[in-house]
Amino acid sequence: SVHIHASPSAVFTALTTASGLRGWWTRQVDAEEWQGGIIRFTFGGDFHPQMEQMSLVTDRTVRWWCTEGHANWQDNTFTFALTDRDGETLLMFQQDYARELTDEVYGDYNFNWGYYLSSLKRLCETGVGTPFVP
């Protein structure tokens, strides 16, 4: 969970648009900005996930399904649930894994998500996040 001092609308935009995603996750993003659209992310090495925006409920829920990319993320779902808290946002994030991984791999992913969700928070609150630069 992350408390973001910005409206659910601002957070939703950062999660569903190419310009928003470039501001907090990775600078290289190609996004079809609609439900069912595909988002292609470019990071380093062999990590280049492709997500389908499988469910978008404006200012409430974003759900992705990993359709291509790193084997450990293949077929995983990612849910960003947004709750309005007096004009600010409580973000609840969940990654559902399609396969069992080692504790070390889970730990790496948890650490990285912490970094990038903090980047999302900074972007929404200050206008400047800390995304990966390929």
mmCIF file of C-alpha atoms in Angstrom:
data_model
loop_
_atom_site.group_PDB
_atom_site.id
_atom_site.type_symbol
_atom_site.label_atom_id
_atom_site.label_comp_id
_atom_site.label_asym_id
_atom_site.label_seq_id
_atom_site.Cartn_x
_atom_site.Cartn_y
_atom_site.Cartn_z
ATOM 1 C CA SER A 1 0.000 0.000 0.000
ATOM 2 C CA VAL A 2 1.125 3.533 -0.798
ATOM 3 C CA HIS A 3 -0.550 6.765 0.302
ATOM 4 C CA ILE A 4 -0.173 9.299 -2.520
ATOM 5 C CA HIS A 5 -0.851 12.994 -1.908
ATOM 6 C CA ALA A 6 -2.566 13.376 -5.300
ATOM 7 C CA SER A 7 -6.010 12.639 -6.690
ATOM 8 C CA PRO A 8 -7.006 9.180 -7.924
ATOM 9 C CA SER A 9 -7.379 10.781 -11.369
ATOM 10 C CA ALA A 10 -3.702 11.829 -11.393
ATOM 11 C CA VAL A 11 -2.583 8.366 -10.277
ATOM 12 C CA PHE A 12 -4.850 6.645 -12.815
ATOM 13 C CA THR A 13 -3.347 8.776 -15.606
ATOM 14 C CA ALA A 14 0.195 7.901 -14.472
ATOM 15 C CA LEU A 15 -0.712 4.192 -14.644
ATOM 16 C CA THR A 16 -2.533 4.136 -17.986
ATOM 17 C CA THR A 17 -0.818 6.575 -20.358
ATOM 18 C CA ALA A 18 2.542 6.407 -22.103
ATOM 19 C CA SER A 19 3.586 9.804 -20.752
ATOM 20 C CA GLY A 20 2.570 8.833 -17.217
ATOM 21 C CA LEU A 21 4.359 5.468 -17.335
ATOM 22 C CA ARG A 22 7.505 7.128 -18.724
ATOM 23 C CA GLY A 23 7.498 9.385 -15.682
ATOM 24 C CA TRP A 24 7.839 6.636 -13.066
ATOM 25 C CA TRP A 25 8.632 3.146 -14.436
ATOM 26 C CA THR A 26 10.800 3.286 -17.552
ATOM 27 C CA ARG A 27 11.491 6.070 -20.018
ATOM 28 C CA GLN A 28 10.889 3.769 -22.994
ATOM 29 C CA VAL A 29 7.177 2.903 -23.241
ATOM 30 C CA ASP A 30 4.823 2.307 -26.154
ATOM 31 C CA ALA A 31 1.228 2.219 -24.911
ATOM 32 C CA GLU A 32 -2.197 1.683 -26.397
ATOM 33 C CA GLU A 33 -4.129 3.773 -23.890
ATOM 34 C CA TRP A 34 -7.403 1.839 -23.658
ATOM 35 C CA GLN A 35 -8.825 -1.296 -22.082
ATOM 36 C CA GLY A 36 -7.476 -4.255 -24.027
ATOM 37 C CA GLY A 37 -4.570 -2.144 -25.295
ATOM 38 C CA ILE A 38 -0.983 -3.363 -25.121
ATOM 39 C CA ILE A 39 1.830 -1.599 -23.260
ATOM 40 C CA ARG A 40 5.418 -2.434 -24.243
ATOM 41 C CA PHE A 41 8.088 -1.569 -21.677
ATOM 42 C CA THR A 42 11.829 -1.525 -22.385
ATOM 43 C CA PHE A 43 14.280 -2.043 -19.539
ATOM 44 C CA GLY A 44 17.765 -3.623 -19.584
ATOM 45 C CA GLY A 45 19.007 -7.116 -20.380
ATOM 46 C CA ASP A 46 16.181 -9.532 -21.177
ATOM 47 C CA PHE A 47 13.550 -7.676 -19.129
ATOM 48 C CA HIS A 48 11.025 -6.122 -21.543
ATOM 49 C CA PRO A 49 7.510 -6.938 -20.309
ATOM 50 C CA GLN A 50 4.462 -6.493 -22.491
ATOM 51 C CA MET A 51 1.195 -5.929 -20.656
ATOM 52 C CA GLU A 52 -2.411 -6.007 -21.760
ATOM 53 C CA GLN A 53 -4.534 -3.404 -19.999
ATOM 54 C CA MET A 54 -7.140 -6.042 -19.174
ATOM 55 C CA SER A 55 -9.304 -3.939 -16.855
ATOM 56 C CA LEU A 56 -9.547 -0.177 -16.463
ATOM 57 C CA VAL A 57 -12.096 1.390 -14.136
ATOM 58 C CA THR A 58 -11.488 5.134 -14.299
ATOM 59 C CA ASP A 59 -9.845 6.463 -11.130
ATOM 60 C CA ARG A 60 -10.446 3.127 -9.324
ATOM 61 C CA THR A 61 -8.668 0.093 -10.805
ATOM 62 C CA VAL A 62 -5.936 -0.760 -13.296
ATOM 63 C CA ARG A 63 -5.251 -4.430 -14.033
ATOM 64 C CA TRP A 64 -2.529 -5.656 -16.362
ATOM 65 C CA TRP A 65 -1.814 -9.133 -17.677
ATOM 66 C CA CYS A 66 1.759 -9.902 -18.785
ATOM 67 C CA THR A 67 1.449 -11.342 -22.290
ATOM 68 C CA GLU A 68 5.144 -11.406 -23.261
ATOM 69 C CA GLY A 69 8.551 -10.841 -21.783
ATOM 70 C CA HIS A 70 10.556 -12.223 -18.891
ATOM 71 C CA ALA A 71 9.601 -15.848 -18.138
ATOM 72 C CA ASN A 72 9.031 -15.158 -14.420
ATOM 73 C CA TRP A 73 6.370 -12.572 -15.285
ATOM 74 C CA GLN A 74 4.648 -14.448 -18.124
ATOM 75 C CA ASP A 75 0.885 -14.688 -17.427
ATOM 76 C CA ASN A 76 1.151 -12.729 -14.156
ATOM 77 C CA THR A 77 -1.505 -10.161 -13.306
ATOM 78 C CA PHE A 78 -0.821 -6.789 -11.724
ATOM 79 C CA THR A 79 -3.547 -4.851 -9.927
ATOM 80 C CA PHE A 80 -3.439 -1.212 -8.865
ATOM 81 C CA ALA A 81 -6.522 -0.445 -6.730
ATOM 82 C CA LEU A 82 -7.116 3.262 -6.044
ATOM 83 C CA THR A 83 -9.236 4.561 -3.164
ATOM 84 C CA ASP A 84 -10.064 8.243 -2.739
ATOM 85 C CA ARG A 85 -9.044 9.500 0.692
ATOM 86 C CA ASP A 86 -10.303 13.107 0.856
ATOM 87 C CA GLY A 87 -8.851 13.992 -2.550
ATOM 88 C CA GLU A 88 -5.728 11.908 -2.078
ATOM 89 C CA THR A 89 -5.140 8.280 -3.040
ATOM 90 C CA LEU A 90 -4.572 5.036 -1.221
ATOM 91 C CA LEU A 91 -2.932 2.731 -3.778
ATOM 92 C CA MET A 92 -3.039 -0.996 -3.104
ATOM 93 C CA PHE A 93 -0.711 -2.927 -5.437
ATOM 94 C CA GLN A 94 -0.762 -6.680 -6.006
ATOM 95 C CA GLN A 95 1.218 -8.926 -8.351
ATOM 96 C CA ASP A 96 -0.254 -12.408 -8.784
ATOM 97 C CA TYR A 97 2.385 -14.837 -10.018
ATOM 98 C CA ALA A 98 1.482 -17.573 -12.492
ATOM 99 C CA ARG A 99 4.300 -19.816 -11.223
ATOM 100 C CA GLU A 100 6.154 -20.373 -7.968
ATOM 101 C CA LEU A 101 9.507 -18.580 -7.685
ATOM 102 C CA THR A 102 12.388 -18.759 -5.219
ATOM 103 C CA ASP A 103 12.362 -16.553 -2.127
ATOM 104 C CA GLU A 104 15.334 -14.651 -3.563
ATOM 105 C CA VAL A 105 13.462 -13.813 -6.766
ATOM 106 C CA TYR A 106 10.355 -12.743 -4.822
ATOM 107 C CA GLY A 107 12.591 -10.559 -2.663
ATOM 108 C CA ASP A 108 14.178 -8.925 -5.717
ATOM 109 C CA TYR A 109 10.779 -8.154 -7.225
ATOM 110 C CA ASN A 110 9.419 -6.781 -3.926
ATOM 111 C CA PHE A 111 12.454 -4.521 -3.558
ATOM 112 C CA ASN A 112 12.157 -3.260 -7.137
ATOM 113 C CA TRP A 113 8.410 -2.644 -6.870
ATOM 114 C CA GLY A 114 9.027 -0.648 -3.687
ATOM 115 C CA TYR A 115 11.444 1.562 -5.595
ATOM 116 C CA TYR A 116 9.124 2.089 -8.561
ATOM 117 C CA LEU A 117 5.975 2.630 -6.487
ATOM 118 C CA SER A 118 7.942 5.306 -4.608
ATOM 119 C CA SER A 119 8.803 6.751 -8.017
ATOM 120 C CA LEU A 120 5.087 6.760 -8.911
ATOM 121 C CA LYS A 121 4.326 8.546 -5.634
ATOM 122 C CA ARG A 122 7.018 11.178 -6.348
ATOM 123 C CA LEU A 123 5.752 11.698 -9.887
ATOM 124 C CA CYS A 124 2.170 12.225 -8.760
ATOM 125 C CA GLU A 125 3.126 14.496 -5.858
ATOM 126 C CA THR A 126 5.943 16.551 -7.396
ATOM 127 C CA GLY A 127 5.764 16.003 -11.150
ATOM 128 C CA VAL A 128 9.154 14.224 -11.210
ATOM 129 C CA GLY A 129 9.609 10.474 -10.726
ATOM 130 C CA THR A 130 12.733 8.307 -10.935
ATOM 131 C CA PRO A 131 12.096 5.890 -13.816
ATOM 132 C CA PHE A 132 14.567 3.436 -15.316
ATOM 133 C CA VAL A 133 16.555 4.899 -18.207
ATOM 134 C CA PRO A 134 17.347 2.212 -20.837
#
